[in-house]
Structures are given as structure tokens and as C-alpha cells.
């Protein structure tokens, strides 16, 4: 039955992507298209006293310069600008008024006949500011950071610090061995390859068709309606392909407002493409100062955990996730306390970035666990097995499944962990010190309501439609696989339509929830197709399926076939002919089972080898083994790619990535991918991915989603390996060679 699900199918959109046939937001062309170039604020805080567009308007080919003083009507209340994943606060409104909230804020859009003219003319816009004092350094706001209240219903809350358990202060004070440390992760930026862009096509009837780079077309469509006072039928948002989002496209970004605003103002089609430096004025992974304390009692049992975090957000919105509390999902401890404070800075609002809060929070936790293992003279894997938790410590619920023990076992075996000499600086390869480290990863396994429409034609072709997106993760492909199996059709007979706000409802693609949601959505709608075919098949005189109930039949090889007797079947074509139709269409919404009695998570065990040049301190991550438990794997090829990408990003987080701000000016100094370092091919060596068996019955297909688990734990595994290689514990990322020599 499951011919496609679980197999290593190549991406069905792969050829379109490598041949350039797949179009991105800035590649949809219409005659008479205009080009917008964004002017950004050069101060971090204050107000605009005057914008002089005179010289820009003089440039030949310039059509208009939009500013807060010269633009179409926009909504004047916060609610209108709240998108479906907006945090609490007052959302940023581009070109709204004279206030400057962060450096790099868009303050004008120059629209011209070519992008070159627009960009040149943007340089001619003169702005006078009234400056106010600004703060962009998290350490300068450390004492002014505001505590986040634990959510009222802590048991099921996704965000915010979990409730205290037991008496952690007392348990810590009484502990036989205590490990405390402060860890720091700087601001990081997503840096997807595709620049943020929107092409707003002004249709002859005055409606807008907008191609935008986004992870949620319906979120953007509703946002544009709110901000610009449009009716839903007046704007359609499309995003068939996305060149990487990683969370930066969960919320609508300002390029789409500017493109739509200009199109409405000029009644022309307008494209806005941000520059690479301008993309640093969008969201970012919040910098995080963390203090973790672990206490072990006289029997050698983990007995107390405290995790305090300070993260960064803007002055106008409170963005946070569940940065603390991952320990409660991973490890048994009777006493625990989590606090989380927000430092409000004169920056854009921080946002989700792959495994938001886990990539950072688990880095600190898993570094602290490694330090504790050293203090206890215990193997790091052994320590984790000793406090392994079969129940979510926050809720005391069991897991729907948790094959983490198997991840440790298989990962360690593949890596050769048993050969490790625990002594730091004990392993060498020529002039290199060799270090082996490990860490655990954890992420959520969520499912969201989603609607899927399937249209099946008599010739055995199915079109599967949903407004979800493929942000590069392989959604097109897994959707086709699931539909192929559920409808009993070859992959070539399936077409997938996504990334269009006019299609059936989907949440934004994020949180690793789309694979689970859309796959189960397809299964639900495929059932409805089957039921309809059965209804028609029964009407055939002497129908071989006359007495069959829906559950007795399945679609196999283009035929509705009895599960009990393969000789009893009716072909799709015959059933439709009987009904006098050549097409069956069904649209169903699938709701996740509200299973609040169990915890739903994915897990991983990450093992890393580093080689550190003893003289120079140069670090190379020479081997990584990531063993992942993520339920049923839909496609071993695309799933492996997801984990490989996560591991590569973890290497970047550990060794390279850091957004550097000159706090005197509130200015990001390395707003380009020459100076913002990410791993290059030469930084990536041997990475092995293992998926361990993990049957799970939380949803019909047993899927958990794995777009994010791959990065979690990697930075800690590398940091721990560096300690093992050098005997030097670096607690602030990235671990650069100067820190090793300090
Ligand atoms: Mo993901 S950070 O939810 O796109």
C-alpha cells in the first residue's frame, strides 16, 4: 500500500528549480512593470523632520517617491496590522508616520521605470532627522529587562516560561555537585538565498495579484486587507516557490506592503526587491543571555534545574518563545525553576528562526549538562540516560512516543563513541587536538487544522490543492507521495497546487507542522473521494462492491478494490461513467486530535568530532552523526536533506554566525554575507543522518515533522567537542579562535 510514503523520492519540483522554470516572487513579469527601491533610516531612534524627494523626482524615469507624507490611505490602528503570528504589542507599520524605531527602517519608496534608476534615485532622497538616544546592546538593558509572566494555563502553553516545580533554590543549595554557567548567543540573521521581494500586479479591474516571498500566502493576504483596507476578493497572494525562509517569512515583511501601496497609488504593477543589507532590517534570532544551574544530590541524581533567560525584542512588540523549559521535556528533575525576561531595544522585532528558542535554549542546557558530566566524571551519554525522562516534567504527561534512547544508542554506535578517551586534550591527529562531544536535541511535533481539495478525473489524474507553501523543505514532494498512496495513483498522475491564497485554508508553513498537517489533510480528503467513488460503484448493476463499506475498500492502481478480495474491484473510470461524471471533487478540513494527555516531541542525539589546530586555534568540525526520532519518515531523501541543512546551520551557529552591531550608532556592521559568516563548503565535512524507528499514533499517518529538529543540539555538541579537544570551555557563541586563546 505504502509505495511512495517512506521512500527516497527525488523532489518533484527539482527539475523546475534547477532549470529556472520555477519562478520566485521577483520573477513574474508583466508589461509596464515599475520598480521600487527602498530608502532606509540612517538613525536608530528619533523622528523624521523632513524628507526631500525633489532631486530624486528630477531623475529621468522616476515616477514617484512614496513617504509617510505622500502615500495612499493606510489603516490607523494596531489591530489592522496584526498578522496571524504577531506577538503582543504594536506591529510595525512601514511608511506610516515620522517615527524612527530602528536603523534600517524603510522610510521612502522610490518608484521608477527600471530598478537601476529607482536605486540611483533612492540615493538622492534627503532626510532630516531629530535624533533620540538609543540602546541596541542587550547587556546595557540587562537590569531593565522585564519578566515574562508564566502563561495562565502553563500545561498546554507553547510559549513563555513553565511553572516552577518543587523547591529548586533549596535543592540547589543542598546539592552534592552543582554546575552553574552563563551562556550567550548573539543576534543571528536568517540570510536565505532569495532576497525578500514582492511583485504587485495591478489588474485591469483594479484588483491586486501579489507574488510575495512568504511562508504564508493567506497570512499576507489578510494582512494586506487589514493594512490597506482592501476586500479579500481584491487581493490574491501567491508564493509558489521560496528560496529559503527559515522563519523570516512567517510574518508579512514590509516589501509586500510597499509594493501593494505603490501599485494602488500609481494604478500600475510594481516590484520591490530588498537589497541584502536591507534584509538585516527584518527580523532576527534574538540574542540570548542564559544562566543555567544544575544540581545533583548525594545519590548522583539530577535534582535541581534553574534556567534564566534574557532575550531581545523591539520597543514595540514582545517577541518570545519558550526559551527556557526544554530541560523539563528532556530530563527528570523534581525541582526546577524557569525565568525569562525581555530586553527591549531600539531594533526591529526579533522573530522565529529555525527551531526558535530550542536552538538557543538547548545549546545552554546541553553545554551545562556536559559540564556537569565532567564535574561528575561521568560519560555525557550516561549522564543523560540517568536522568532520562519518560514523562514531560512540566505536565507529568507521557510522550506519544520518545525513541531518544535509541537515538543515543544508534548515534553512539555509528560515531564510535565507545572509543572516546574522556580526558580533555587526550586525543590527537598530527598537530590537531581531537575532541568528541555530544548533545541532545528536542523539538515540538505539532499539527494544525488544514483544508485540502482533491479533484480526481476519470483518466486517473488527481489535482491536490492547499494554500500551504513549500519553503524549500520538500512539501510538493511529500504531498504527491501521500496523495499517490492514498488515491492509488502513480506519482506522475498527481499535480500539486500550493502557495496561492485562493486555495483551501492552511496555516503558515512553520514550526515543523506542515508535513503532519497537510499529509493528514490529504488522507482525510482522499477518504471522501473514495467514499464518493464507492457510492457510484455500488450503482453498477451487480456491482462487485455492492456490499462493501468504505473501510472495506481502498484505491489501488486506479481501482477501488476490496481489501478482502482483490478480485472485487471497480475502476475509477467505470465508477465515474456509472455516475455520469468525469470528475469528482472533494474538499475537507482535518482537525488534529486534541490529545492533551500526551506530550508530542521529536528528539535527536548529536555526536560531533572537531579538530583544533593546537598552535592557531583553527577549528574544523570533521564529523557529525545526528540520530533523529521523528515518527514516520515520509521521504528519507528530503528528510535527510532537512537534517543535513540543520546540522550545517548548527556548525554556523557554533563557529561562525554573529550579527555585529556598532552600539554607538545602533548600526549592524556586517549586514552582508561576506562579513556575516556562514559555513561554506570547506567548513562542512562528514555528516551522517540516522532516522530511528519511532511508531506514533498521534495522527493517522504517524508523522511528526522534522524541518527544525536538525539544528537543535548541534552547537552544544560542537562546543562540547571543542572543550574535549582543548580543555577550554567557551560559553559564548560563536566559538572563534581568539576565544580559545583568551
Ligand atoms: Mo520556522 S522558524 O517556524 O519557519
XYZ file of C-alpha atoms and ligand atoms in Angstrom:
746
model
C 0.000 0.000 0.000
C 2.583 2.487 1.049
C 4.552 2.528 -2.165
C 5.627 6.147 -2.008
C 5.387 7.067 1.665
C 8.727 6.354 3.277
C 10.764 6.083 0.101
C 13.582 8.310 -1.138
C 11.721 10.102 -3.945
C 13.604 12.986 -5.579
C 11.873 16.345 -5.436
C 9.082 16.521 -7.985
C 9.857 20.232 -8.395
C 13.607 19.610 -8.663
C 13.870 19.935 -12.442
C 11.788 23.128 -12.452
C 14.101 24.570 -9.828
C 17.422 23.718 -11.443
C 16.283 24.755 -14.926
C 14.912 28.088 -13.732
C 11.338 27.201 -14.703
C 10.274 27.604 -11.071
C 9.548 31.280 -10.592
C 10.215 33.272 -7.447
C 8.469 36.457 -6.295
C 10.728 38.824 -8.257
C 10.494 36.807 -11.479
C 6.887 37.374 -12.503
C 6.886 39.906 -15.309
C 4.107 41.970 -16.803
C 4.316 44.743 -19.408
C 4.862 48.178 -17.924
C 6.164 46.868 -14.622
C 7.636 49.552 -12.351
C 10.425 49.058 -9.842
C 10.584 50.296 -6.286
C 13.738 50.936 -4.302
C 13.574 51.337 -0.543
C 15.175 54.226 1.350
C 16.021 53.276 4.925
C 16.577 55.299 8.080
C 20.170 56.109 8.961
C 19.468 56.734 12.641
C 18.341 54.202 15.245
C 15.770 56.311 17.060
C 14.012 59.640 16.664
C 11.763 61.241 14.082
C 11.830 62.444 10.521
C 11.739 66.236 10.393
C 11.805 66.461 6.633
C 12.088 64.219 3.589
C 13.166 65.981 0.428
C 12.330 63.906 -2.662
C 12.961 66.791 -5.074
C 16.258 65.620 -6.527
C 15.016 62.029 -6.775
C 11.906 63.137 -8.654
C 14.102 65.044 -11.130
C 15.887 61.869 -12.220
C 14.674 60.738 -15.639
C 12.457 57.661 -15.328
C 11.360 58.265 -11.745
C 7.575 58.025 -11.384
C 7.009 58.801 -7.728
C 8.520 58.788 -4.256
C 6.218 57.458 -1.549
C 6.739 58.588 2.044
C 4.625 58.791 5.189
C 3.536 62.237 3.950
C 2.782 61.083 0.436
C 1.061 57.739 0.132
C -2.404 56.163 -0.165
C -4.552 55.662 2.913
C -3.409 53.035 5.404
C -5.194 51.689 8.479
C -4.598 53.708 11.638
C -4.890 51.060 14.348
C -2.630 48.258 15.562
C -5.240 45.562 15.124
C -5.334 46.100 11.353
C -1.602 45.300 11.158
C -1.696 42.179 13.331
C -0.883 39.130 11.270
C -1.806 35.646 12.436
C 1.546 35.016 14.108
C 2.112 38.531 15.501
C 3.377 38.778 19.076
C 1.795 41.100 21.636
C 2.392 44.764 21.008
C 2.004 47.359 18.311
C 3.075 45.983 14.909
C 5.499 47.953 12.777
C 3.782 49.945 10.009
C 6.018 50.891 7.061
C 5.714 54.497 5.792
C 3.138 55.140 8.488
C 4.446 58.183 10.351
C 7.560 60.177 11.182
C 8.806 57.887 13.983
C 12.084 56.027 13.597
C 12.181 52.832 15.631
C 15.320 51.154 14.281
C 18.144 51.798 11.903
C 17.329 50.309 8.524
C 13.628 51.094 8.887
C 12.007 51.779 5.476
C 11.077 55.466 5.202
C 10.549 56.010 1.478
C 9.984 54.043 -1.713
C 11.303 55.433 -4.977
C 9.354 54.054 -7.943
C 10.898 54.212 -11.397
C 10.881 52.618 -14.813
C 13.921 50.481 -14.095
C 15.389 49.084 -10.916
C 18.700 50.850 -11.638
C 17.032 54.262 -11.870
C 14.996 53.556 -8.735
C 18.100 52.601 -6.816
C 20.074 55.582 -8.027
C 17.227 57.984 -7.263
C 16.835 56.462 -3.797
C 20.346 57.746 -3.090
C 19.133 61.278 -3.873
C 16.420 61.357 -1.210
C 17.493 63.745 1.568
C 16.231 63.226 5.096
C 16.499 65.465 8.174
C 16.085 63.723 11.496
C 15.644 64.665 15.096
C 17.642 62.038 16.969
C 16.921 60.491 20.336
C 19.215 58.348 22.443
C 19.048 54.666 21.550
C 20.092 51.339 23.061
C 20.894 48.263 21.000
C 23.096 46.257 23.369
C 21.356 43.518 25.348
C 23.944 43.813 28.096
C 23.067 47.506 28.549
C 19.426 46.533 29.188
C 20.172 43.544 31.367
C 18.895 45.128 34.554
C 15.948 46.785 32.818
C 14.720 43.540 31.238
C 11.066 42.800 32.006
C 9.993 39.374 33.273
C 7.512 37.424 31.162
C 4.657 36.100 33.244
C 4.217 32.333 33.017
C 1.169 31.641 30.861
C -2.074 31.169 32.785
C -2.542 27.629 31.542
C 1.049 26.521 31.715
C 0.246 22.883 30.941
C -0.524 23.354 27.269
C 1.180 26.692 26.639
C 3.759 26.704 23.871
C 5.421 29.968 24.815
C 6.759 31.531 27.980
C 8.480 30.024 30.995
C 6.915 26.887 32.523
C 5.872 26.850 36.186
C 8.275 26.148 38.995
C 8.443 22.550 40.266
C 9.331 21.695 43.840
C 11.795 23.912 45.648
C 14.700 24.474 43.273
C 16.607 27.017 45.398
C 16.651 24.702 48.384
C 17.519 21.674 46.264
C 20.356 23.571 44.572
C 21.747 24.760 47.892
C 21.653 21.217 49.210
C 23.112 19.592 46.098
C 26.257 17.487 46.351
C 27.532 18.700 42.979
C 26.401 21.914 41.403
C 27.150 23.270 37.946
C 26.412 26.884 37.091
C 27.218 28.862 33.997
C 26.261 31.842 31.896
C 25.925 31.292 28.166
C 25.480 33.796 25.384
C 24.148 33.525 21.866
C 24.370 36.702 19.748
C 21.782 38.036 17.330
C 21.789 35.937 14.165
C 20.126 36.602 10.828
C 18.407 34.098 8.532
C 20.186 35.052 5.286
C 18.050 32.991 2.904
C 19.475 32.954 -0.621
C 16.391 34.549 -2.188
C 16.101 38.248 -1.422
C 12.796 39.442 0.001
C 10.707 40.622 -2.917
C 7.141 41.303 -3.961
C 5.636 41.855 -7.391
C 2.231 43.531 -7.089
C 0.344 43.209 -10.342
C -2.352 45.825 -10.831
C -5.108 44.030 -12.740
C -7.376 45.793 -15.219
C -10.286 45.589 -12.775
C -8.266 47.342 -10.066
C -7.584 44.148 -8.114
C -4.123 43.089 -6.995
C -2.331 39.839 -7.684
C 0.722 39.832 -5.472
C 3.671 37.476 -5.786
C 5.419 37.705 -2.454
C 8.235 35.879 -0.762
C 6.415 34.433 2.235
C 5.811 31.290 4.293
C 2.085 32.050 4.469
C 0.149 33.425 1.494
C -3.145 33.657 3.367
C -1.473 35.406 6.290
C -0.096 38.013 3.876
C -3.421 38.337 2.063
C -5.318 39.044 5.286
C -2.573 41.418 6.439
C -2.735 43.450 3.224
C -6.520 43.630 3.550
C -6.163 44.932 7.102
C -3.360 47.402 6.481
C -4.605 48.778 3.153
C -8.341 48.480 3.694
C -8.847 46.018 0.833
C -11.619 43.466 0.490
C -10.491 39.817 0.447
C -11.686 39.427 -3.144
C -9.497 42.364 -4.201
C -6.152 40.789 -3.409
C -4.689 37.398 -4.148
C -1.275 36.460 -2.817
C 0.920 33.830 -4.423
C 4.201 32.237 -3.425
C 4.707 29.095 -5.473
C 8.387 28.781 -4.531
C 10.559 30.237 -1.842
C 14.335 30.454 -1.802
C 14.616 29.835 1.920
C 12.664 31.380 4.751
C 13.706 29.677 7.987
C 11.091 31.683 9.883
C 11.865 35.115 8.414
C 8.799 34.775 6.189
C 6.291 33.656 8.811
C 5.138 37.234 9.298
C 4.419 39.551 6.356
C 7.505 41.647 5.660
C 7.477 45.259 4.549
C 8.366 44.698 0.865
C 4.853 43.441 0.240
C 3.183 46.465 1.833
C 5.370 48.828 -0.184
C 4.756 47.032 -3.489
C 0.990 46.934 -2.907
C 0.906 50.533 -1.672
C 2.753 51.766 -4.776
C 0.567 49.700 -7.107
C -2.542 51.231 -5.551
C -1.066 54.733 -5.630
C 0.013 54.571 -9.267
C -2.517 52.052 -10.621
C 0.468 50.248 -12.132
C 2.254 46.988 -11.403
C 5.216 47.432 -9.069
C 8.046 45.220 -7.909
C 10.055 45.802 -4.757
C 13.203 43.776 -4.117
C 15.159 44.360 -0.925
C 18.924 44.508 -1.021
C 20.949 42.087 1.073
C 21.795 44.798 3.654
C 18.112 45.783 3.838
C 17.249 42.196 4.776
C 19.073 42.814 8.050
C 16.284 45.270 8.905
C 13.778 42.398 9.025
C 13.637 40.054 11.992
C 16.476 38.086 13.557
C 17.130 35.362 16.098
C 17.081 37.214 19.410
C 20.351 37.446 21.307
C 20.091 35.423 24.481
C 21.862 35.616 27.829
C 21.233 32.432 29.757
C 22.099 31.252 33.210
C 21.738 27.558 33.836
C 22.312 25.836 37.177
C 22.138 22.068 37.625
C 22.280 20.330 40.993
C 22.926 16.665 41.675
C 22.051 15.117 45.029
C 24.149 12.747 47.122
C 22.832 9.717 45.207
C 24.115 11.196 41.957
C 20.615 12.062 40.699
C 19.782 15.310 38.900
C 17.642 17.089 41.441
C 17.529 20.787 40.586
C 17.490 22.840 37.408
C 17.216 26.592 37.088
C 17.200 28.251 33.708
C 17.067 32.044 33.465
C 16.988 33.761 30.109
C 17.092 37.298 28.805
C 16.196 37.711 25.146
C 15.983 40.678 22.838
C 12.971 42.262 21.237
C 11.988 45.670 19.867
C 10.457 48.530 21.832
C 7.100 47.908 20.175
C 6.475 44.154 20.248
C 7.154 41.385 22.773
C 8.520 38.505 20.742
C 9.481 35.402 22.679
C 9.036 31.628 22.562
C 9.733 29.005 25.203
C 13.441 29.709 25.554
C 13.650 28.059 28.988
C 11.973 24.820 30.000
C 13.420 22.430 27.409
C 15.065 20.591 30.290
C 11.621 19.722 31.622
C 10.861 17.917 28.394
C 14.189 16.115 28.337
C 15.262 15.301 31.855
C 13.854 14.105 35.110
C 14.310 16.549 37.968
C 11.979 17.029 40.926
C 12.893 20.687 41.282
C 13.087 23.268 38.547
C 12.613 26.960 38.016
C 12.428 28.912 34.789
C 12.504 32.664 34.361
C 12.573 34.668 31.185
C 12.995 38.411 30.761
C 12.730 40.587 27.692
C 15.228 43.321 26.890
C 13.505 45.950 24.761
C 15.958 47.541 22.344
C 15.864 50.047 19.503
C 15.898 47.305 16.888
C 13.271 45.684 14.686
C 11.266 42.991 16.467
C 13.093 39.678 16.734
C 11.391 36.704 15.131
C 11.364 32.973 14.602
C 14.483 31.415 13.188
C 14.734 27.667 12.670
C 13.853 25.915 15.932
C 13.268 29.252 17.626
C 14.196 29.124 21.332
C 15.316 25.477 21.173
C 18.387 26.109 19.033
C 19.480 28.653 21.662
C 17.978 27.289 24.898
C 19.128 23.727 24.303
C 22.620 24.997 23.461
C 22.952 26.320 27.020
C 21.243 23.347 28.657
C 23.329 20.802 26.779
C 26.554 22.683 27.397
C 25.705 22.746 31.111
C 24.928 19.023 31.026
C 28.352 18.404 29.507
C 29.981 20.485 32.228
C 28.052 18.506 34.821
C 29.235 15.230 33.273
C 32.816 16.488 33.590
C 32.207 17.507 37.224
C 30.751 14.071 37.982
C 33.452 12.275 35.965
C 30.663 10.563 34.055
C 30.251 9.810 30.367
C 27.974 12.507 28.877
C 25.648 9.891 27.351
C 25.494 8.017 30.640
C 24.520 11.215 32.490
C 21.654 11.793 30.066
C 20.460 8.202 30.394
C 20.491 8.530 34.201
C 18.055 11.430 34.114
C 16.128 10.275 31.048
C 12.510 11.221 31.393
C 9.617 9.127 30.149
C 7.189 11.861 31.125
C 7.021 15.548 30.295
C 8.119 17.046 33.615
C 6.005 20.182 33.182
C 2.706 18.355 32.767
C 3.589 14.867 34.005
C 2.163 13.549 30.743
C 3.716 10.585 28.926
C 5.086 11.101 25.414
C 3.118 9.921 22.423
C 6.485 8.369 21.542
C 10.080 9.089 22.527
C 12.762 6.930 20.929
C 15.568 9.104 22.268
C 17.291 6.165 23.987
C 17.568 4.548 20.582
C 18.987 7.802 19.158
C 21.729 7.745 21.809
C 22.419 4.052 21.131
C 22.477 4.146 17.337
C 24.188 7.534 17.176
C 26.936 6.461 19.574
C 27.463 3.203 17.696
C 27.720 4.896 14.305
C 30.070 7.546 15.678
C 32.279 5.104 17.561
C 31.691 6.918 20.857
C 32.895 3.910 22.881
C 36.465 4.681 21.722
C 36.406 8.104 23.377
C 39.054 8.855 25.963
C 37.196 11.171 28.364
C 40.321 13.133 29.271
C 40.430 16.575 27.580
C 43.388 17.083 25.227
C 43.997 13.343 25.232
C 43.212 12.672 21.574
C 45.373 13.929 18.708
C 45.770 13.794 14.965
C 49.161 15.216 14.000
C 49.219 18.875 15.077
C 45.466 18.844 15.739
C 43.789 18.271 19.047
C 40.785 15.989 18.516
C 37.590 16.374 20.504
C 34.412 14.348 20.662
C 31.264 15.883 22.079
C 27.579 15.119 22.100
C 24.274 16.750 22.917
C 20.563 16.072 22.812
C 18.056 17.822 20.584
C 14.339 18.292 21.027
C 11.553 19.997 19.130
C 7.779 20.038 19.001
C 5.602 17.710 16.951
C 2.560 19.809 16.140
C -0.410 19.500 13.863
C -2.724 22.318 12.769
C -6.163 22.362 11.134
C -5.858 22.454 7.350
C -8.108 22.084 4.323
C -7.250 20.103 1.220
C -9.151 19.872 -2.050
C -8.711 16.940 -4.379
C -10.111 16.801 -7.889
C -9.932 13.340 -9.430
C -10.685 12.893 -13.127
C -11.874 9.741 -14.887
C -8.497 9.289 -16.565
C -6.949 8.773 -13.142
C -5.344 12.168 -12.666
C -5.610 13.979 -9.340
C -5.043 17.615 -8.539
C -4.308 18.233 -4.864
C -4.740 21.825 -3.699
C -3.998 23.652 -0.456
C -2.825 27.188 0.331
C 0.265 25.923 2.139
C 3.800 26.715 0.948
C 6.914 24.771 0.124
C 9.668 26.839 1.704
C 12.285 24.529 0.250
C 11.588 21.669 2.625
C 10.022 19.334 0.054
C 6.310 19.894 0.670
C 5.393 19.443 -3.018
C 7.055 16.060 -2.997
C 5.657 14.637 0.219
C 2.181 15.849 -0.732
C 2.432 13.952 -4.029
C 3.706 10.849 -2.232
C 0.851 10.823 0.262
C -1.734 11.542 -2.427
C -0.259 8.827 -4.663
C -0.596 6.230 -1.933
C -3.981 7.351 -0.666
C -5.507 7.546 -4.138
C -3.683 4.513 -5.544
C -2.228 6.522 -8.405
C 1.277 6.827 -9.846
C 3.194 9.932 -8.824
C 3.113 11.231 -12.389
C -0.678 11.400 -12.217
C -0.656 13.790 -9.276
C -0.362 17.554 -9.564
C 0.143 19.684 -6.518
C -1.171 23.229 -6.299
C 0.041 25.274 -3.332
C 1.273 28.776 -2.489
C -1.894 30.613 -3.543
C -4.180 32.408 -1.091
C -7.257 31.427 -3.110
C -6.708 27.718 -2.363
C -8.138 25.876 0.669
C -7.089 27.167 4.098
C -3.624 26.496 5.509
C -1.676 27.895 8.456
C 1.723 29.467 7.767
C 4.413 26.918 6.950
C 6.476 26.801 10.098
C 7.010 25.081 13.415
C 7.638 21.809 11.535
C 3.843 21.330 11.486
C 3.040 21.336 7.765
C 4.155 17.812 6.832
C 1.925 16.343 9.531
C -0.952 18.711 8.898
C -1.093 18.551 5.129
C -0.384 14.825 4.856
C -3.237 14.002 7.201
C -5.340 16.578 5.373
C -4.731 14.746 2.108
C -5.607 11.417 3.727
C -8.887 12.879 5.033
C -9.909 14.288 1.674
C -8.790 11.119 -0.125
C -11.229 9.208 2.089
C -14.020 11.475 0.891
C -13.000 10.813 -2.720
C -13.011 7.076 -2.027
C -16.456 7.286 -0.413
C -17.863 9.135 -3.383
C -16.376 6.615 -5.813
C -17.812 3.778 -3.754
C -21.247 5.403 -3.848
C -21.029 5.487 -7.642
C -19.521 1.986 -7.896
C -22.390 0.483 -5.921
C -24.828 1.757 -8.543
C -23.276 -0.512 -11.198
C -25.634 -3.456 -11.812
C -24.316 -6.494 -9.918
C -21.566 -4.311 -8.550
C -18.684 -6.344 -7.146
C -18.605 -3.808 -4.319
C -22.362 -3.861 -3.674
C -21.949 -4.825 -0.043
C -18.657 -3.083 0.711
C -18.407 -0.473 3.453
C -15.992 2.464 2.953
C -13.408 0.866 5.216
C -13.555 -2.354 3.213
C -12.147 -0.740 0.108
C -9.020 1.096 -0.920
C -7.847 2.820 -4.054
C -5.111 0.689 -5.630
C -3.684 1.065 -9.137
C -6.554 3.230 -10.329
C -9.195 0.867 -8.985
C -11.448 0.859 -5.981
C -10.606 -2.573 -4.628
C -11.961 -4.729 -1.814
C -9.381 -5.137 0.920
C -10.682 -8.671 1.497
C -10.832 -9.861 -2.097
C -8.552 -8.283 -4.679
C -10.736 -9.682 -7.451
C -13.597 -7.429 -6.399
C -12.906 -4.009 -7.835
C -14.327 -1.172 -9.887
C -12.024 1.106 -11.855
C -12.162 4.842 -11.295
C -13.251 5.269 -14.925
C -16.108 2.748 -14.602
C -17.387 4.258 -11.357
C -17.422 7.749 -12.867
C -19.034 6.512 -16.058
C -21.795 4.952 -13.991
C -22.362 8.255 -12.241
C -22.277 10.174 -15.480
C -19.390 12.336 -14.283
C -15.836 12.704 -15.475
C -14.556 14.345 -12.336
C -15.016 14.101 -8.575
C -14.026 16.929 -6.302
C -13.909 16.947 -2.522
C -12.615 19.467 -0.016
C -12.276 18.532 3.648
C -10.800 20.146 6.716
C -8.814 17.926 9.022
C -8.564 18.892 12.652
C -5.797 17.461 14.782
C -6.983 15.184 17.554
C -6.884 17.343 20.694
C -4.631 14.955 22.560
C -3.639 17.000 25.596
C -2.949 13.915 27.662
C 0.383 13.225 25.997
C 3.459 15.227 25.084
C 4.399 15.409 21.404
C 8.049 15.924 20.553
C 10.806 14.933 18.200
C 14.263 14.136 19.555
C 17.821 13.725 18.418
C 21.238 12.718 19.640
C 24.055 14.632 18.001
C 27.671 13.432 18.101
C 30.435 15.655 16.825
C 34.139 15.444 16.184
C 36.280 18.562 15.975
C 39.912 19.013 15.119
C 41.559 22.082 16.571
C 44.937 23.263 15.386
C 46.887 23.452 18.626
C 49.031 26.416 17.534
C 46.454 28.524 15.694
C 43.193 27.524 17.345
C 41.524 26.924 13.969
C 38.514 24.661 14.482
C 37.138 22.195 11.957
C 34.030 20.076 12.511
C 35.281 16.908 10.867
C 32.417 14.512 11.655
C 28.822 14.753 12.831
C 26.357 11.946 13.401
C 22.788 13.036 14.010
C 20.362 10.311 15.082
C 16.800 11.546 14.881
C 13.497 10.199 16.212
C 10.718 11.977 14.329
C 7.929 9.463 13.906
C 7.261 8.113 10.456
C 9.619 9.486 7.808
C 7.679 10.381 4.664
C 10.683 10.700 2.375
C 14.100 9.562 3.516
C 15.840 11.731 0.910
C 14.190 15.087 1.623
C 14.152 14.292 5.350
C 17.893 13.616 5.303
C 18.374 16.932 3.488
C 16.443 18.722 6.217
C 18.665 17.263 8.928
C 21.863 17.894 6.916
C 20.819 21.535 6.489
C 20.101 21.808 10.193
C 23.499 20.350 11.090
C 25.273 22.744 8.706
C 23.414 25.624 10.322
C 24.424 24.279 13.728
C 28.052 24.429 12.572
C 27.447 28.069 11.621
C 25.860 28.794 14.973
C 28.754 27.175 16.837
C 31.626 28.657 14.856
C 30.618 31.495 12.539
C 27.362 33.358 12.887
C 27.079 36.666 14.667
C 25.327 39.901 13.796
C 27.670 42.641 14.948
C 26.203 45.981 15.993
C 28.077 49.232 16.475
C 26.088 50.280 19.509
C 27.179 53.914 19.230
C 25.101 54.188 16.082
C 22.760 51.236 16.547
C 24.064 50.041 13.215
C 24.572 46.467 12.049
C 28.145 46.410 10.806
C 28.183 43.125 8.905
C 24.905 43.353 7.002
C 26.125 41.273 4.065
C 27.125 37.673 3.516
C 30.787 38.493 3.104
C 31.130 39.669 6.695
C 28.243 37.765 8.273
C 29.887 34.377 8.209
C 28.001 31.218 7.365
C 29.514 27.803 6.723
C 30.996 27.400 3.250
C 31.596 24.037 1.579
C 35.070 23.901 3.085
C 33.533 24.092 6.582
C 31.305 21.082 6.022
C 32.823 17.637 6.249
C 31.334 14.244 7.043
C 27.711 14.380 8.256
C 25.690 11.216 8.774
C 21.961 11.163 9.452
C 20.130 8.277 11.085
C 16.368 8.027 11.490
C 15.463 5.627 14.280
C 12.177 3.719 14.254
C 9.503 5.577 16.135
C 5.907 4.391 15.725
C 3.485 7.081 16.855
C -0.318 7.065 16.826
C -0.907 10.788 17.458
C -2.117 11.151 13.916
C -3.283 8.691 11.328
C -0.017 8.588 9.406
C 2.267 8.716 12.457
C 4.125 11.802 11.216
C 5.965 14.271 13.472
C 7.657 16.769 11.153
C 11.398 17.410 11.063
C 12.192 20.772 9.484
C 13.693 22.112 12.683
C 14.957 19.289 14.903
C 18.157 19.035 12.798
C 19.709 22.228 14.176
C 18.850 21.653 17.838
C 21.743 20.375 19.926
C 24.348 20.762 17.179
C 26.008 23.904 18.572
C 26.279 22.288 22.014
C 27.672 19.042 20.599
C 30.369 21.080 18.824
C 31.070 23.309 21.853
C 31.375 20.175 23.992
C 33.734 18.604 21.451
C 35.857 21.765 21.499
C 36.096 21.533 25.289
C 37.089 17.885 24.971
C 39.740 18.758 22.383
C 41.225 21.773 24.143
C 40.192 21.686 27.808
C 38.817 25.200 27.257
C 35.145 25.877 27.875
C 33.815 28.724 25.746
C 30.329 29.793 26.785
C 29.614 32.454 24.211
C 28.901 31.768 20.565
C 30.326 31.761 18.024
C 33.444 29.953 19.228
C 36.114 31.769 17.265
C 39.791 31.070 17.537
C 40.508 34.251 19.538
C 38.221 32.966 22.308
C 40.224 29.746 22.502
C 43.397 31.713 23.139
C 41.950 34.115 25.689
Mo 10.094 28.095 11.248
S 11.433 29.171 12.375
O 8.705 28.075 12.239
O 9.870 28.820 9.754
